[in-house]
Every structure is written in structure tokens, then in C-alpha cells.
Coordinates of C-alpha atoms in Angstrom, one line a residue:
M4 CA 97.9 76.3 94.7
T5 CA 94.6 78.2 95.0
I6 CA 93.7 81.6 96.3
E7 CA 91.7 79.8 98.9
M8 CA 94.9 78.2 100.3
L9 CA 96.5 81.7 100.6
L10 CA 93.4 83.0 102.2
A11 CA 93.4 80.2 104.8
A12 CA 97.0 80.8 105.7
A13 CA 96.5 84.5 106.0
R14 CA 93.4 83.9 108.2
T15 CA 95.4 81.7 110.5
A16 CA 98.2 84.3 110.8
Q17 CA 95.7 87.2 111.2
A18 CA 94.2 85.4 114.3
R19 CA 97.7 85.4 115.8
A20 CA 98.4 89.1 115.2
H21 CA 99.8 91.2 118.0
A22 CA 97.7 94.4 117.7
P23 CA 96.9 95.7 121.2
Y24 CA 97.2 99.4 120.1
S25 CA 95.3 99.6 116.9
R26 CA 93.3 96.5 117.3
F27 CA 93.6 96.2 113.6
R28 CA 94.7 92.6 112.8
V29 CA 96.3 91.9 109.4
G30 CA 97.4 88.6 108.0
A31 CA 99.4 87.9 104.8
A32 CA 100.4 84.9 102.9
V33 CA 102.9 84.5 100.0
R34 CA 103.3 81.6 97.6
D35 CA 107.0 81.2 96.6
E36 CA 108.5 79.9 93.3
T37 CA 108.2 76.3 94.6
G38 CA 104.6 76.6 95.5
A39 CA 105.2 76.7 99.3
V40 CA 103.1 79.1 101.3
H41 CA 104.5 81.4 104.0
A42 CA 102.4 83.5 106.3
G43 CA 102.9 86.5 108.6
C44 CA 100.9 88.8 110.8
N45 CA 101.3 92.4 112.0
V46 CA 103.2 92.7 115.3
E47 CA 102.7 96.1 116.9
N48 CA 105.1 97.6 119.5
A49 CA 104.6 100.3 122.2
A50 CA 107.3 102.2 120.4
Y51 CA 105.1 102.6 117.3
P52 CA 107.7 102.8 114.5
V53 CA 109.2 99.5 115.3
G54 CA 106.2 97.4 114.6
T55 CA 106.1 94.9 111.7
C56 CA 103.6 94.6 108.9
A57 CA 102.0 91.3 108.0
E58 CA 103.5 91.4 104.5
A59 CA 107.0 91.9 106.0
G60 CA 106.5 88.9 108.3
A61 CA 105.3 86.7 105.4
I62 CA 108.3 87.7 103.3
A63 CA 110.7 87.0 106.1
A64 CA 109.2 83.6 106.6
M65 CA 109.5 82.9 102.9
V66 CA 113.2 83.8 102.9
A67 CA 113.9 81.8 106.1
G68 CA 112.1 78.9 104.5
G69 CA 114.4 79.0 101.4
G70 CA 112.0 80.9 99.0
R71 CA 113.5 83.6 96.8
R72 CA 110.6 84.7 94.6
I73 CA 107.0 85.7 95.4
A74 CA 104.7 84.1 92.9
A75 CA 101.5 85.6 94.5
I76 CA 100.6 87.4 97.7
L77 CA 97.4 87.8 99.6
V78 CA 96.7 90.5 102.3
L79 CA 93.8 90.1 104.7
G80 CA 92.3 92.9 106.8
E81 CA 89.0 93.9 108.3
G82 CA 86.7 96.9 107.7
E83 CA 85.0 98.3 104.7
A84 CA 88.1 99.7 102.9
L85 CA 90.5 97.7 100.9
V86 CA 93.6 96.8 103.0
T87 CA 96.3 97.1 100.4
P88 CA 100.0 96.9 101.3
C89 CA 101.5 100.1 102.6
G90 CA 104.2 101.9 100.6
A91 CA 107.1 100.2 102.5
C92 CA 105.6 96.8 102.0
R93 CA 105.0 97.4 98.3
Q94 CA 108.7 98.0 98.0
R95 CA 109.4 94.9 100.1
I96 CA 107.3 92.9 97.8
R97 CA 109.0 94.4 94.8
E98 CA 112.4 93.0 96.1
F99 CA 111.1 89.5 95.5
A100 CA 108.4 89.9 92.9
S101 CA 107.9 91.2 89.3
P102 CA 105.5 93.8 88.1
D103 CA 103.1 91.1 86.9
T104 CA 102.9 89.3 90.3
P105 CA 99.3 89.1 91.6
V106 CA 98.5 90.9 94.8
H107 CA 95.2 89.8 96.2
V108 CA 93.4 91.9 98.8
A109 CA 90.9 90.2 101.0
G110 CA 88.4 90.9 103.8
P111 CA 86.5 88.6 106.1
E112 CA 84.2 87.5 103.3
G113 CA 87.1 86.6 101.0
V114 CA 89.0 88.2 98.1
R115 CA 87.8 91.7 97.4
R116 CA 90.1 92.7 94.6
S117 CA 93.2 91.6 92.8
F118 CA 95.9 93.8 91.4
T119 CA 99.3 93.3 89.9
L120 CA 102.3 94.7 91.7
G121 CA 102.9 96.9 88.7
T122 CA 99.5 98.5 89.2
L123 CA 100.2 99.2 92.9
L124 CA 103.8 100.3 92.4
P125 CA 104.3 101.6 88.9
D126 CA 107.7 102.4 87.6
S127 CA 109.2 100.8 90.7
F128 CA 112.9 100.8 91.8
G129 CA 114.0 97.2 92.1
P130 CA 117.0 94.9 91.7
D131 CA 116.9 95.3 87.9
T132 CA 117.4 99.1 88.3
L133 CA 120.8 98.2 89.8
G134 CA 121.5 95.8 86.9
L135 CA 120.8 92.7 89.0
P136 CA 118.6 89.9 88.0
G137 CA 115.2 90.1 89.7

């Protein structure tokens, strides 16, 4: 599994985003513990707080497909600034990933920067905080 495969899946999802209000399309792709790739896109709603982030869609697709662990994630957005996961999505990723999980941030030209989840969400609250495996 290569970053290029995650990028391709995120691009396909980004093209299908429903972003009539912000016009800011985002795609995301996760690779699960089996190597399967699951993608999602942002889906906006006229009632703004009930929209869905691309990362949330990709994670939901992973769970629906039987995946339980994020081995890597890629987020694709446009513009000059890095499009990193929002705070809520960092926590969503944490539910299924470990601090050393790679988080790749891409733009139209490709991967711009790679982080670990621990860098983006240090000292996070996760399943292990509750004494659960994870």
C-alpha cells in the first residue's frame, strides 16, 4: 500500500464532496489493519453544525467495511494552507489509531507534509485512558 493509493482514493472522494456552502471540498482515505482503503468526503448541510467531515466519512466507511484500526490516513484539501484534521476529527482518528499512526496532509499537487497522530494530538484521551485496549 502506497501513499499514492491513499491519495488516489482521497481524490476520488473529494470530487464527490457535497460542499455547496463553503465550496471547500475535502477528501480523506484511511488504510486499515488489513490494508484495505476506505474513503470519505465532506458533506455539508444547510443546518451547518450537522455536516460531516471527510475524515469522519472515511472512518465510518472503514468500520462499516469491517476495519477496526487505522494504519494510515491521508487528508486532501485545496488552497495554500495545510488542511489538517479539525480537533473533532483528530479525536475520531484517535479512537482507531495510535500516537505513531501517520497522518498525511495533501493538496492538489500531492502530499505536502506528514505528521504522526501524537504530534497533532499530544497527550490524547483514548480507549487506553479508560483501561481498554486500543
